[in-house]
XYZ file of C-alpha atoms in Angstrom:
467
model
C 2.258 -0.954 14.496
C 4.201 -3.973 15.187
C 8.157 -3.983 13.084
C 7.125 -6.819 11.568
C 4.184 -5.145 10.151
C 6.410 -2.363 9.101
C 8.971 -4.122 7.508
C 6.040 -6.197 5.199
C 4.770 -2.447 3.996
C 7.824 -1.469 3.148
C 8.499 -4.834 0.991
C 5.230 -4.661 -0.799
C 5.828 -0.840 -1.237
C 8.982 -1.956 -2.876
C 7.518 -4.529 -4.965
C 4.734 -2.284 -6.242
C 7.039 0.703 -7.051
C 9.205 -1.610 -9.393
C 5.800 -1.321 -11.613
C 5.060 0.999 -13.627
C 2.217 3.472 -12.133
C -1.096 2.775 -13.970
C -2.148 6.150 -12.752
C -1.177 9.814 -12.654
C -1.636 11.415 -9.517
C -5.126 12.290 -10.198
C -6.954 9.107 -10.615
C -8.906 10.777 -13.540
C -8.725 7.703 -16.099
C -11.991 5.257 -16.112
C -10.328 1.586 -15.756
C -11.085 -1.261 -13.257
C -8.908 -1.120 -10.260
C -10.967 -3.060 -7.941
C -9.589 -6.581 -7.557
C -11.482 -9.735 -6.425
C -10.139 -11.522 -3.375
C -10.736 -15.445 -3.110
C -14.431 -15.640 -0.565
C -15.900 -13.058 -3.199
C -18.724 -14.593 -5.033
C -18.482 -13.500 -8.688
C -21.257 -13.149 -11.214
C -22.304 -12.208 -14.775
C -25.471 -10.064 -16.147
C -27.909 -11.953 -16.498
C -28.602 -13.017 -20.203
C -24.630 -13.222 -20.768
C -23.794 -15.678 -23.288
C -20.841 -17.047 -24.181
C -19.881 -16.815 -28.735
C -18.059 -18.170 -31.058
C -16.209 -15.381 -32.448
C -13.679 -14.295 -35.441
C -10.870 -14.186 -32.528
C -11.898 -17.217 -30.678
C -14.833 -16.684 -27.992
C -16.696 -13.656 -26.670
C -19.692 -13.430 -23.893
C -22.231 -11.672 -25.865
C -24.630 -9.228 -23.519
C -28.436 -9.136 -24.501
C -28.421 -5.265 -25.157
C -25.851 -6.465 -28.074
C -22.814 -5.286 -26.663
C -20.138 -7.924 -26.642
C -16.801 -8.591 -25.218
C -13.981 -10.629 -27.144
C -11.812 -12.802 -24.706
C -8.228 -13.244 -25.738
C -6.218 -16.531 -24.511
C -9.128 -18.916 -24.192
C -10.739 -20.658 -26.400
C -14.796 -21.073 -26.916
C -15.024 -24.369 -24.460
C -12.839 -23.328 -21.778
C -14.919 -19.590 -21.712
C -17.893 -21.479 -21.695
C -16.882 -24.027 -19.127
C -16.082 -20.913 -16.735
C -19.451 -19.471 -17.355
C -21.152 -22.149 -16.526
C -19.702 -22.152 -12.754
C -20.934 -18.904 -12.292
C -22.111 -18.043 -9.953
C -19.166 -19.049 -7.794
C -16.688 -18.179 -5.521
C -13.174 -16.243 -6.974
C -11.348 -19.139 -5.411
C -13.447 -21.435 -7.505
C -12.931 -19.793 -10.871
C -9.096 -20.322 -10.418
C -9.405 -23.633 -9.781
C -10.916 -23.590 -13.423
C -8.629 -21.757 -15.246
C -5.162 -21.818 -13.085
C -2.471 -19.837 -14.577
C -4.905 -17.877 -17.026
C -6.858 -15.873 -14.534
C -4.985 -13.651 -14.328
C -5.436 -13.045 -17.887
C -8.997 -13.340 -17.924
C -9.921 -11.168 -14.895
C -8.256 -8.327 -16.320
C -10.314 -8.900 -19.190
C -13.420 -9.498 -18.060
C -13.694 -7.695 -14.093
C -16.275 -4.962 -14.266
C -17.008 -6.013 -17.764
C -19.234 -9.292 -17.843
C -18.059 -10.117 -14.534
C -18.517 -8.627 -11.670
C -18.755 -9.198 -7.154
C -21.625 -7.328 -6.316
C -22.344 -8.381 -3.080
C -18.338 -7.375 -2.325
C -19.106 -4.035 -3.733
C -22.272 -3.438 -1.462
C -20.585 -4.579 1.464
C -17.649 -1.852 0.723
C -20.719 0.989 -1.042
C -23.091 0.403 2.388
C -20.721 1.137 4.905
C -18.582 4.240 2.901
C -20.219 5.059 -0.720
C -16.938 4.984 -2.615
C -18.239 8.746 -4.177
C -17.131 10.555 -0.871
C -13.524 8.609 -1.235
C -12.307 9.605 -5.330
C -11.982 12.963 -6.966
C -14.638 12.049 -9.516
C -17.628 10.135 -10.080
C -17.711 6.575 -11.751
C -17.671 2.969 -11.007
C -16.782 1.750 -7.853
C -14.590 -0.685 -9.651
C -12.632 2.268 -10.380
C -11.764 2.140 -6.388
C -8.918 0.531 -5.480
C -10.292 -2.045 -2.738
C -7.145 -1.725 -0.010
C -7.741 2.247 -0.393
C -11.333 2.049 0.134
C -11.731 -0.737 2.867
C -8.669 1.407 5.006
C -10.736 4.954 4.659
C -13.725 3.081 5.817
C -11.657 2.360 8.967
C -10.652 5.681 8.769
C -14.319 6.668 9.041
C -15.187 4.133 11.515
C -11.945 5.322 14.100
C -13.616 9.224 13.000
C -16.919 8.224 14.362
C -15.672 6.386 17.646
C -13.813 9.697 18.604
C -14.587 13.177 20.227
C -12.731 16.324 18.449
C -9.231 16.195 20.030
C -8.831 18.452 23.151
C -5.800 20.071 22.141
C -2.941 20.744 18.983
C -1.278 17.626 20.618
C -4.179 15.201 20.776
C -5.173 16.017 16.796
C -1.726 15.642 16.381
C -1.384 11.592 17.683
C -4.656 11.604 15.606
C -3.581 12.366 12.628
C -0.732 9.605 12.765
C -3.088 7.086 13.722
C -5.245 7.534 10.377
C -2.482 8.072 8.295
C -1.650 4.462 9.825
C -4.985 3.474 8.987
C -4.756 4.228 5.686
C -1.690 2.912 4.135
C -1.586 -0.413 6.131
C -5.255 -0.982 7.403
C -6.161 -2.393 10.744
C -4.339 -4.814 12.588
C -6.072 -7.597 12.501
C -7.034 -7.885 8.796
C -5.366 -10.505 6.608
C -2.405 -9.274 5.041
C -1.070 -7.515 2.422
C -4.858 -6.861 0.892
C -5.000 -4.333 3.445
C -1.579 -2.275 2.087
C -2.109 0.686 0.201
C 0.210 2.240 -2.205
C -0.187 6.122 -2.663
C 0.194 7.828 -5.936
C 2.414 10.428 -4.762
C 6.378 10.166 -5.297
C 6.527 10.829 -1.999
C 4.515 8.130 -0.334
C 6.335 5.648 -2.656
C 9.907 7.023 -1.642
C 8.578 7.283 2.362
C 6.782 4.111 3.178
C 6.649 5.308 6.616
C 2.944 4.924 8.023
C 1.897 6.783 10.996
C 4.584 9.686 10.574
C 5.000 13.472 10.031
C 7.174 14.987 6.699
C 8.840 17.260 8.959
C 12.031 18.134 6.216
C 11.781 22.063 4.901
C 11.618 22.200 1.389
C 15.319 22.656 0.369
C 15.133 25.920 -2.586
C 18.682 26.872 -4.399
C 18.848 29.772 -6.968
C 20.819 29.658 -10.132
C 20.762 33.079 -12.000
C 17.312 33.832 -12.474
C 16.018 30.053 -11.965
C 14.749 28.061 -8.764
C 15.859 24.785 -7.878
C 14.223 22.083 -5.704
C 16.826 20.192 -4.541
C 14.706 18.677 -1.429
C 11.976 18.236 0.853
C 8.147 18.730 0.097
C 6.269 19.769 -2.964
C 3.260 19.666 -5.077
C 2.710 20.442 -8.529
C -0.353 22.608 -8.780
C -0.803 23.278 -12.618
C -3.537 25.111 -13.966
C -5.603 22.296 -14.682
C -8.489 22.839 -17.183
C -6.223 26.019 -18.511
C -6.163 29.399 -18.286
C -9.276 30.277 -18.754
C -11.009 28.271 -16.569
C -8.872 29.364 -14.209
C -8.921 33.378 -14.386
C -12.855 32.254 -14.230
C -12.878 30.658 -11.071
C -10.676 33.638 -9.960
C -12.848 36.402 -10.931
C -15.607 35.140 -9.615
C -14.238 34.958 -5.911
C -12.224 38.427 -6.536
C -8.899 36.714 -6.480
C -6.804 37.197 -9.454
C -3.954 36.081 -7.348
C -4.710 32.645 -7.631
C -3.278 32.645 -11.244
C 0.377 33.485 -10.119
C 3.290 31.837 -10.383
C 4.741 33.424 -6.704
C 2.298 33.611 -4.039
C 2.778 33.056 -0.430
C -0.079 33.511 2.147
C -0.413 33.661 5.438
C -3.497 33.974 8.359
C -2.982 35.818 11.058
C 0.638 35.813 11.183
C 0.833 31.996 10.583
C 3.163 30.921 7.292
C 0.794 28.525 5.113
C 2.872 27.655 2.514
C 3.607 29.445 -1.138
C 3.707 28.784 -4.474
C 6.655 28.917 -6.527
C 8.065 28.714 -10.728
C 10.959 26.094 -10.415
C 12.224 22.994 -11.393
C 14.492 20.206 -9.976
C 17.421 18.895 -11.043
C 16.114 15.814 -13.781
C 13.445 18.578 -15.091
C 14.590 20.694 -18.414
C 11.599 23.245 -17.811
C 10.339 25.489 -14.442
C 6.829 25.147 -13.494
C 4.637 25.806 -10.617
C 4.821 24.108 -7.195
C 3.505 24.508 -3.983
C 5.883 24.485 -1.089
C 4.109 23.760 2.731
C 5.414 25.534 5.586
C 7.825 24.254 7.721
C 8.240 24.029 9.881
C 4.961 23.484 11.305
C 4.160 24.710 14.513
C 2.132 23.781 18.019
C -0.166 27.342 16.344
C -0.815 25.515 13.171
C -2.621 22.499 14.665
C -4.222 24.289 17.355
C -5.658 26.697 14.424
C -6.316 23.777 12.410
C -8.257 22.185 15.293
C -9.880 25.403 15.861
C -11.858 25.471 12.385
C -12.919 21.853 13.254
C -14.303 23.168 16.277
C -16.307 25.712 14.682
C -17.484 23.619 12.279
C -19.205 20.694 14.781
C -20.535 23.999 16.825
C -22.232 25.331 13.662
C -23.367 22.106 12.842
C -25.430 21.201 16.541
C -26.809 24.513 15.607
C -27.892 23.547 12.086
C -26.444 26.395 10.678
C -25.067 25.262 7.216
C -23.357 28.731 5.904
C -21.205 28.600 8.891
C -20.769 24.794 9.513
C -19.601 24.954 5.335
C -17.509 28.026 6.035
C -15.809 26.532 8.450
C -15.165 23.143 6.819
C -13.616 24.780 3.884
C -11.367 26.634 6.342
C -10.754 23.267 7.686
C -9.598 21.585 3.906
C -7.901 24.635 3.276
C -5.493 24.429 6.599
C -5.167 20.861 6.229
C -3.619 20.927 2.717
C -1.909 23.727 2.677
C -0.570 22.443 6.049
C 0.665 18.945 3.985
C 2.063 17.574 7.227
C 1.844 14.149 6.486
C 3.882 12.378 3.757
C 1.709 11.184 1.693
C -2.464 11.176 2.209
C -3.230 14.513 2.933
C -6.261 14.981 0.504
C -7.769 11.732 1.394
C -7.637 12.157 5.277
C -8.688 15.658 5.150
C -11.774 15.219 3.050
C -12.526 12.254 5.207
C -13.047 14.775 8.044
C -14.849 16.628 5.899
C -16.995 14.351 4.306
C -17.857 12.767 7.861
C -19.309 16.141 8.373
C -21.132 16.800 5.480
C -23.263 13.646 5.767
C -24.244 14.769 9.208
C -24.915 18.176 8.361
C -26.449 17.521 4.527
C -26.779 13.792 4.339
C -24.395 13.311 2.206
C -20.870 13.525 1.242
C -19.210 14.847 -2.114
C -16.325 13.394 -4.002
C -13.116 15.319 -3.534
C -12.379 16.754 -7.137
C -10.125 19.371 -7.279
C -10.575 20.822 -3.990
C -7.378 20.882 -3.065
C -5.652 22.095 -5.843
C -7.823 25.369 -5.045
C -6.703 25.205 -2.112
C -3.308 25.396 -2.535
C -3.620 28.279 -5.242
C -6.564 30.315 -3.337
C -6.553 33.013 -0.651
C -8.930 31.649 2.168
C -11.761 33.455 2.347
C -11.796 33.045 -1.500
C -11.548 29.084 -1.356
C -14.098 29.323 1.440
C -16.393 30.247 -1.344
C -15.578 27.370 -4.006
C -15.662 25.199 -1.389
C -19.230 26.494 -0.344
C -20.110 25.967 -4.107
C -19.149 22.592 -4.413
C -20.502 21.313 -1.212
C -23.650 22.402 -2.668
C -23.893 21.658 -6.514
C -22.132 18.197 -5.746
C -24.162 17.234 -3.034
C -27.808 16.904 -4.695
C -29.978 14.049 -3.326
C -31.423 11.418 -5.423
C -34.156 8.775 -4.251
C -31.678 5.883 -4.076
C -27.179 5.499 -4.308
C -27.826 3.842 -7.964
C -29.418 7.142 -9.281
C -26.917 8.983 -7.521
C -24.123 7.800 -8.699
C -25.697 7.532 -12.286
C -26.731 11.172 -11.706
C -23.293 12.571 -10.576
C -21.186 10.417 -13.189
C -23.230 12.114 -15.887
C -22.452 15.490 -14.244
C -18.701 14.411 -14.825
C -19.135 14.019 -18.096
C -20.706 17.330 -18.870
C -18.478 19.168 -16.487
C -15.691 17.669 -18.631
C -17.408 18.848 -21.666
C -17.744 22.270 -19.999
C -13.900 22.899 -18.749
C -12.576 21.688 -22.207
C -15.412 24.481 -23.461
C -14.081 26.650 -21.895
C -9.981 25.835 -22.264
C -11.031 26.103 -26.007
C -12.193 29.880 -26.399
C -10.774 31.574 -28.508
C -10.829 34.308 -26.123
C -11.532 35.433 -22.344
C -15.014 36.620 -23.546
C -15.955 33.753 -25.515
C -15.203 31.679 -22.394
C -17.177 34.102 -20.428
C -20.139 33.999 -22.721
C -20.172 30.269 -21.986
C -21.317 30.820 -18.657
C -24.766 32.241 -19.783
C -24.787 30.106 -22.607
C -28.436 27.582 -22.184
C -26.138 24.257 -22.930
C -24.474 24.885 -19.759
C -27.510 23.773 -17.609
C -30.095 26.525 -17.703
C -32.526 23.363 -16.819
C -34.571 23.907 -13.507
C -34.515 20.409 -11.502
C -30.289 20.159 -11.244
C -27.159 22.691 -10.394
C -25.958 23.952 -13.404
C -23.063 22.792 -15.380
C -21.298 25.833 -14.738
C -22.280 25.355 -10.773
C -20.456 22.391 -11.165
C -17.728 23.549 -12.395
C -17.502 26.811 -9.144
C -17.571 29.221 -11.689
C -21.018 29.853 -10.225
C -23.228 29.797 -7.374
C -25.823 27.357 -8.039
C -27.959 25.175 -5.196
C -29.633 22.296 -6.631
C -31.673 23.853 -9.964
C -31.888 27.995 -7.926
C -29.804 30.249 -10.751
C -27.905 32.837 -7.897
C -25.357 33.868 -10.309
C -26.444 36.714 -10.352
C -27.055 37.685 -6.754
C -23.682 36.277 -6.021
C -23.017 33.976 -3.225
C -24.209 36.230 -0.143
C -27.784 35.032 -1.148
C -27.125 31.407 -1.111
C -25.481 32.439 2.491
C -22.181 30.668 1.396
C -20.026 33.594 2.269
């Protein structure tokens, strides 16, 4: 990457930090955050029709539904309508300084770029890229077009030879990522992370090396530097101490925990706070430093994984993936990213080995919390239940965002026993997805084992061959 380049990322990094974040760090609210760029050719449903209303003008829908447009008036909305369809760059010439205005009304509304959207959905379905299902106007458009050169630069390569070669790899992507490929036009290629560290680190293309800097105070811990990530027990308790007992590791739940594989640190979790925080909570703290034995055992799961794979054997191809996710996060090598490049590998070889990829979810806040050969199994699980086919990407993506929606239903359930065996009686309960053509709600949800509509809860995961 050229300094010039550089120096442009870390201006519009700059820019967009003064704002404040839309987002948390999870992505989880539904809201457009796809934007149109000037060649994209913009359309409404057909049957839209633009209203007088009691505010001024809406576009009415013929199902009934209808949108009230704020800041322009009946003649102007209808003048803009009747361009359509047209080109972005044409609508702006039509309304000037109130696009803005309207487009953040109306985008993924009553208007919309399809052909944009396919272009992005054909080459990388935007599923396999967010933590859950919905829109793909829910996709911010530099994140997705940069992980589908991600994907591409994946594809071109053989698995690295050595801890040194996936090493160089790993900073290309993460170059890939944030700023996009060199020849595309600008700053619609930057991407801004969520993470407090990618915003204070605009640094594409390099390692977080810095140890986590820990100081106690009486009986307290304070983070006075370096790398972290919250890992809260989200969905609560219950859900939690669910998922645990169901892989046999209660030690999930803790507030201390530090693993390690074979004599290799990977990274603990800790109760503390830092210095602007009133309260301690849980973090997770990733080795350093990292060493030549962490990438070669990183590489070493990828390995096993594409072997497994040429030999069609999913149990260990899936075993060996979640091994891989579980490394790779725990690992947190890179400043900002992690999740997104690692599931990239992994979703990459899930649509060779099943067809398809699954959206990320909370896979690696398991990871982070779980012993391995207990993630192993949740990971199993969810490359399974979240992975059914459908005849066509429309029905998928209907299908799956409707399994969001009961899976939500489901956790908050569950959060809102009144007791550990209430929430355990939800698992058996028939609302939960006793049905026989999809995984079960509580398959979903990794509390089970579950593949595609066969019940193995009760056989346990050995049957399903998952571990």
């Amino acid at each position: 990457m050229t300094l010039d380049r550089l120096s442009e990322y870390s201006a519009f990094v700059e820019t967009a930090s003064r704002a404040a974040p839309d987002d948390g760090y999870l992505f989880e609210a539904p809201r457009c955050r796809f934007l149109p760029e000037p060649s994209d050719e913009l359309v409404a449903p057909a049957g839209a029709e633009v209203v007088r209303a009691p505010e001024g003008a809406a576009v009415q829908l013929p199902g009934g539904a209808r949108l009230p447009i704020s800041g322009l008036g009946f003649e102007k909305l209808r003048a803009v309508f009747a361009q359509l369809p047209c080109s972005y760059s044409r609508l702006t010439i039509e309304l000037g300084l109130q696009t803005a205005t309207f487009i953040e009304q109306a985008f993924s509304r009553v208007l919309f770029a399809p052909a944009a959207i396919a272009e992005l959905e054909a080459e990388l379905p935007s599923l396999e890229i967010v933590r859950f299902p919905g829109s793909p106007y829910e996709v911010v458009r530099a994140y997705w077009r940069n992980l589908c050169a991600v994907r591409r630069r994946l594809g071109e390569r053989e698995l690295p030879a050595n801890g040194a070669e996936l090493r160089a790899l790993l900073l290309e992507l993460h170059e890939l990522l944030l700023v996009g490929e060199a020849d595309a036009n600008g700053r619609s290629s930057f991407y801004l992370p969520a993470s407090l560290l990618g915003r204070k680190r605009p640094q594409p293309g390099t390692f977080y090396d810095a140890p986590t800097g820990l100081e106690r105070r009486g009986a307290e811990t304070i983070l006075t530097s370096g790398a972290r990530v919250s890992v809260p027990l989200l969905g609560g308790f219950n859900y939690w101490q669910l998922l645990a007992e169901s892989v046999g590791d209660e030690g999930a739940l803790a507030d201390e925990r530090s693993l390690q594989v074979a004599g290799l640190a990977l990274g603990q979790v800790v109760s503390a706070r830092s210095e602007d925080e009133a309260q301690s909570r849980p973090w997770f703290l990733p080795p350093r430093p990292l060493h030549d034995a962490h990438f070669e055992a990183l590489l070493a799961e990828l390995r096993a994984a594409r072997q497994a794979e040429l030999r069609r054997d999913v149990p260990a191809a899936l075993a060996a993936l979640g091994a891989f996710h579980w490394r790779f996060v725990r690992m947190h090598a890179l400043p900002s990213g992690n999740q997104s490049l690692s599931m990239s590998f992994v979703n990459a070889a899930l649509r060779r080995l099943l067809g398809l990829g699954i959206p990320h979810l909370l896979l690696d806040q398991l990871a982070l919390r779980f012993e391995l050969a207990a993630y192993q199994r949740l990971f199993g699980r969810a490359a399974r239940a979240w992975s059914a086919p459908w005849p066509n990407a429309a029905e998928r993506l209907r299908h799956l965002v409707r399994m969001r929606n009961e899976l939500n239903d489901f956790v908050s359930a569950v959060a809102n026993a009144g007791s550990l065996l209430e929430a355990r009686a939800l698992i058996t309960s028939p609302r939960w997805g006793w049905g026989p053509t999809a995984a079960s709600t509580e398959a979903r949800a990794l509390i089970t084992t579950n593949t595609h509509g066969a019940r193995l809860a009760l056989v346990g995961d050995e049957a399903a061959g998952i571990g």
